[in-house]
């Protein structure tokens, strides 16, 4: 549930497109009309936009179809002749829409940060494309100036600084790095071993192959009848072989639970005994932790299956496995995609194994994220990765409806990780843990991913339950908002559906908070429509954590005019504009005209932003600054426009005045109080 990760100066270039009427599609080819959508269900939303539960053979057939058509698809969406697509995942909606997730190659090299999702209508027409980067994938030369050995040396040195004892890299390969502005030829080096707290190490270091400069790094290890320690006496699905029983769940993809017996490598020993009663609810029996982990895995499987129709972590019906009793007094749990397994330590003094229900749900959800959006485990995307596990881990706890471990919006409240009985994290007010962010700010991506996750955790709580004081299942909450305005929740069931659809069909590896807002709005629009309470609640919950504007343009009053179409901003190029047409007003604009700007960019100090009135008058909103290295511009500016006629075409004018970083106008809004 925790890991060491360092901040890189990252790019989050995500062209997210959702409801066609709502957002500008990156690709619009042969759009077709359709009948009116079916009436949304109470919690799951419009059934036409719900993912179907596919059998393994159905999913395999869709993957084969996508693979055979990948060359045509690449041409249809405008990729270059050196680019190719590699099919990664596929989801099919009830209305026939297919969401295919691809990795990309250039000149045969993997393009990291080049992943994308192509939405194809039942007719076969391409409806839209969600990209991890808007940049054109092109490099001048595929021959590196820096040697592989130099890149490996740099990576090993960085891993040692994080506690690894490895003297050599596990692997190094040439790649195209496209997640930090202009694509470049690079090396991806992976260093294994152990981190300083005993967590397995899988440090990925990206090195510019022309200059030797470190571009990025992230940690590949993502840290999260039985008599259990935390959930009481529960039913377990086990397997009998002869006179022995094993913790093998044949009903859930063959999930197995192993005992590492304080080792730190290998699979361990499958729990096996002659009777089918596991553990004694205390740490004196090694099978107690095994029972907790096995139960948590089963409840997580059932949560995903019955809530979203997802069959296992990879949605292919295959179970992962769990390992308990890792190390000695290891105060952590982690997901490792390379072994497709969850691992749990026994806590301080081996007294509090980290096998509680929400921790199990958290760790398995890292696997779901890895096999869907693949959110990079650093910066804002890393915060979203961690928050996704907290969100779905919370969903698992509520789903299980266990009287011994009731559902709550506290993370790790059972495992006593702080030694004083307090939870690891709080979703209603994340800052209560002493480090997490309640709301977005320009430097939030510099935090450890477990603390930057607070923004999305807080958003999810507000979307589910709303702001203010309340008691849920005996736990008292009092959730604040960054703008001091209330939020009305729509219920946890709807909030979960919105987050899952955004994760699986809208998010990519580089999604940041601005793009997460766009993606969740698109998901809410597809599930519940763009004019209902759900869509407005998503806007308001994000605004309450300082991401974007309220549904009413600020304080819930006034009239707003918005443009949500993406406009690419040329790197060190000419200015671009995005327009809104104001109508129905009388007289002049107000002295407190609100201009809400949402720009995705990898170095916002490069940007000069102006508001252009209908008569051509220009109002400076933001100057460039070489020292302002943060990502994105998400702000509301107040302009005295009282000398301007209100009605007419207003423009947001943006120019990038320095080289190397790229971005786009995601949306902007004028609000007349």
XYZ file of C-alpha atoms in Angstrom, residues 20 27-34 49 62 91-100 118-129:
33
model
C -19.775 13.138 -28.880
C -11.134 11.149 -34.535
C -14.583 11.368 -36.075
C -15.023 9.040 -39.019
C -18.349 7.991 -40.476
C -20.462 8.835 -37.444
C -23.899 7.265 -37.580
C -27.208 8.093 -36.003
C -28.886 5.764 -33.569
C -23.376 1.963 -22.315
C -12.728 -9.659 -30.172
C -14.425 -3.998 -23.871
C -17.782 -4.285 -25.613
C -20.864 -2.293 -24.619
C -24.430 -3.518 -24.875
C -25.086 -1.140 -27.799
C -22.314 -2.794 -29.798
C -19.651 -0.146 -29.205
C -16.201 -1.713 -28.822
C -13.467 0.020 -26.815
C -10.086 -1.352 -27.905
C -10.257 3.448 -30.067
C -14.054 3.415 -29.808
C -15.759 1.660 -32.706
C -19.524 1.745 -33.299
C -21.550 -1.356 -34.057
C -21.500 -0.275 -37.709
C -17.711 -0.491 -37.706
C -17.203 3.281 -37.882
C -14.513 4.820 -35.679
C -16.280 7.150 -33.243
C -13.463 8.597 -31.169
C -9.916 8.071 -29.962
